[in-house]
Short mmCIF file of C-alpha atoms in Angstrom, two decimals:
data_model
loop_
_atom_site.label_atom_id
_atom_site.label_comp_id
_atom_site.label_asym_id
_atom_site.label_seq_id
_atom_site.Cartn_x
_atom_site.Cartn_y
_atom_site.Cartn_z
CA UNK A 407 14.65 9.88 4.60
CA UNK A 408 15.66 7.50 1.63
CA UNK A 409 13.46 4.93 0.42
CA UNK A 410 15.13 2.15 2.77
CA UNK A 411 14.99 4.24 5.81
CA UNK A 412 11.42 5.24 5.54
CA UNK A 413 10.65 1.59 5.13
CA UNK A 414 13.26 0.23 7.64
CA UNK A 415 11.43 3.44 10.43
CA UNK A 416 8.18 1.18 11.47
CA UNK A 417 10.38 -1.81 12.51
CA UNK A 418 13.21 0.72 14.25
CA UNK A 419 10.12 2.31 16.71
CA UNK A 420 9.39 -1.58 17.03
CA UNK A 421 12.50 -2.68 18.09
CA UNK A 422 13.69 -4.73 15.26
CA UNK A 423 17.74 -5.70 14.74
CA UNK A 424 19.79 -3.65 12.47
CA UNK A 425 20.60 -6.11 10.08
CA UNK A 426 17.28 -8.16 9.90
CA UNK A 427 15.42 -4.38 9.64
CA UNK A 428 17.79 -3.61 6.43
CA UNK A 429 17.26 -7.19 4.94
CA UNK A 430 13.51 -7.17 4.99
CA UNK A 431 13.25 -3.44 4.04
CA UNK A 432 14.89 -4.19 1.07
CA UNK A 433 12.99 -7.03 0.07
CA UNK A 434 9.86 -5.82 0.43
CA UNK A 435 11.49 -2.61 -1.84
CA UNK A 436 12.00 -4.91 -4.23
CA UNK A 437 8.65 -7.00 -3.62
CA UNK A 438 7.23 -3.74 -4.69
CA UNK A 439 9.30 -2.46 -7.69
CA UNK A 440 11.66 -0.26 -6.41
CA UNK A 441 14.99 -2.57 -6.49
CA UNK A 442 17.69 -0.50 -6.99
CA UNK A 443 16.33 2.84 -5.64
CA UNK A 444 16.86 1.98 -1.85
CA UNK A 445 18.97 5.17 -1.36
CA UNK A 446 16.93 7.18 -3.32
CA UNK A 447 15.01 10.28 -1.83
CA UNK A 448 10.97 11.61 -2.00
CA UNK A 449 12.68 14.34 -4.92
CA UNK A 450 14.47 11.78 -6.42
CA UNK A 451 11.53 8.88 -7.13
CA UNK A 452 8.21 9.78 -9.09
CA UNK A 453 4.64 9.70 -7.34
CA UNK A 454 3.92 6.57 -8.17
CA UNK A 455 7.23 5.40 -6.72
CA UNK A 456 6.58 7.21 -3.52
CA UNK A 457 3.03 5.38 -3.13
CA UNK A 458 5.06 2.35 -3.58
CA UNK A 459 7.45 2.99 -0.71
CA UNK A 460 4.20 4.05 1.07
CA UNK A 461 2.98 0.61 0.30
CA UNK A 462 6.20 -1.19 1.53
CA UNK A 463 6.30 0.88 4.58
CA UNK A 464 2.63 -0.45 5.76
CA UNK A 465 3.19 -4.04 5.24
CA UNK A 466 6.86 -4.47 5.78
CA UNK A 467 6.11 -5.90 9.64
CA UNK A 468 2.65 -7.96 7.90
CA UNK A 469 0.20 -6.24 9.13
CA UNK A 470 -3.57 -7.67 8.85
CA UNK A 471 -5.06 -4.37 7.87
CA UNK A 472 -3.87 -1.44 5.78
CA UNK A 473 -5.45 1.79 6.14
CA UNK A 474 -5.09 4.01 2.83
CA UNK A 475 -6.48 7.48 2.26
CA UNK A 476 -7.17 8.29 -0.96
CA UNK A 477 -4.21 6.27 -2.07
CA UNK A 478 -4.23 7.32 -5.99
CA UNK A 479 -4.70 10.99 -5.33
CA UNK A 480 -2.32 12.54 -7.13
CA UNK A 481 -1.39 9.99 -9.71
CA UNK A 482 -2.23 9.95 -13.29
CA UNK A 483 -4.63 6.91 -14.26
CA UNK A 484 -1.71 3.99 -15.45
CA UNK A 485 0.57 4.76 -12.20
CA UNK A 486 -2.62 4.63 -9.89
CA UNK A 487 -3.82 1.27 -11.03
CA UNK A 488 -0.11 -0.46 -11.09
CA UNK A 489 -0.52 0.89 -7.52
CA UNK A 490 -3.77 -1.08 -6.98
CA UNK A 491 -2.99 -3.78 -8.89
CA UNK A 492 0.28 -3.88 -6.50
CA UNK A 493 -2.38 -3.66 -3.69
CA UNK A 494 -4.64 -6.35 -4.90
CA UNK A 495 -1.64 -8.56 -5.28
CA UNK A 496 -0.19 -7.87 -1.78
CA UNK A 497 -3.77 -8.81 -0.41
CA UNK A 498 -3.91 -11.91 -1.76
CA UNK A 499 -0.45 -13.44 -1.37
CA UNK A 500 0.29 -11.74 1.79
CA UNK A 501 -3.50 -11.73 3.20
CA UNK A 502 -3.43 -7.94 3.90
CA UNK A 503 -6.69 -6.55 4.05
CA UNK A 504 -6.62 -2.62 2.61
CA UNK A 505 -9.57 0.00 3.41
CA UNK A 506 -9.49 2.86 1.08
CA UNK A 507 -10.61 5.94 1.76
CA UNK A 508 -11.74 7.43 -1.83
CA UNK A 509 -13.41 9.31 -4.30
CA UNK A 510 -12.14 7.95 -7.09
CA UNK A 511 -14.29 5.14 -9.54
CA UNK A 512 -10.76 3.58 -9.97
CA UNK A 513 -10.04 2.22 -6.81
CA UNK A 514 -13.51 1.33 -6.22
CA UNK A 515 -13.56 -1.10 -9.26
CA UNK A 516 -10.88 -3.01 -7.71
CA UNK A 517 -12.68 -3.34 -4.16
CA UNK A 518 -15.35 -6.36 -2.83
CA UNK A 519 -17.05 -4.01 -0.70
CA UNK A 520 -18.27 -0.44 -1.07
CA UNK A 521 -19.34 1.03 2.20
CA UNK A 522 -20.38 4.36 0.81
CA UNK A 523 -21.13 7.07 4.19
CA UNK A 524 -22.97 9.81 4.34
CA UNK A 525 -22.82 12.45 6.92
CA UNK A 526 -21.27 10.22 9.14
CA UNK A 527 -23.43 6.94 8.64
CA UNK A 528 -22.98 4.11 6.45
CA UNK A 529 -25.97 5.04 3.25
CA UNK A 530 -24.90 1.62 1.55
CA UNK A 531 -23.15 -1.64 2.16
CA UNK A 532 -22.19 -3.45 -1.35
CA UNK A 533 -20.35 -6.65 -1.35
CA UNK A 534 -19.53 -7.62 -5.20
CA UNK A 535 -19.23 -11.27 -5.87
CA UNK A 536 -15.58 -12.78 -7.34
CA UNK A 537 -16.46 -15.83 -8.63
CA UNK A 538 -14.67 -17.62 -5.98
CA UNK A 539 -16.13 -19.63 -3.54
#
C-alpha cells in the first residue's frame, strides 16, 4: 500500500467516507513529515519515514493509547529520536498516551514511567518527575 492508503486503512475497516478518510490521512501525513510522499511506497520511503507513517496510521482516528513495540528498532540514533520527539509531541498536543515496548536507553529517556518486568511481573515501577505540576 502507499503511504496514504496505509494511513487512510484504519478508518476504511471503520467505516469512514471516502473523501473525509483521504482529507485527514493526508493531514496527519503531513502532521508527521511526510507531505508530499502520500503516494509513495514501503521501498520507496526510508525507515524512519516508514515509522512515521506507522505513527500516522495509529493516531489518525485519535486514539487515547498507542501501543508501540520497540518502535526505534531498526533506526540509526538521529532518525529514532526525531521519531520520539514526533511521539512526545503528538502526546502532548493531541493527548495520546504511547506504551513502548523496549530495550533501548533512548526511548526510555524520553518516558515518565519505567515499568521494567521481569519474567512476567512488574520488578520496578519508576515515575520521573517533569517539573510540571
Amino acid at each position: 500500500l502507499s503511504a496514504i492508503e496505509n494511513v487512510e486503512y484504519v478508518m476504511l475497516l471503520q467505516g469512514v467516507a471516502t473523501d473525509r478518510r483521504r482529507r485527514l490521512a493526508k493531514e496527519i501525513l503531513a502532521e508527521v513529515g511526510l507531505a508530499g510522499m502520500e503516494n509513495r511506497r514501503p521501498a520507496e520511503l526510508s525507515g524512519g519515514q516508514q515509522q512515521r507513517v506507522a505513527v500516522a496510521r495509529a493516531i489518525v482516528s485519535n486514539p487515547s493509547i498507542v501501543l508501540a513495540d520497540e518502535p526505534t528498532a531498526n533506526l540509526d540514533s538521529k532518525t529514532g529520536e526525531s521519531l520520539l520527539r514526533l511521539m512526545e509531541r503528538m502526546n502532548r498536543e493531541r493527548e495520546v498516551t504511547f506504551i513502548f515496548s523496549t530495550h533501548d536507553d533512548m526511548v526510555m529517556t524520553y518516558a515518565r514511567r519505567i515499568v521494567h518486568i521481569r519474567d512476567g511481573r512488574i520488578a520496578d515501577d519508576q515515575r520521573k518527575s517533569t517539573g510540571a505540576s
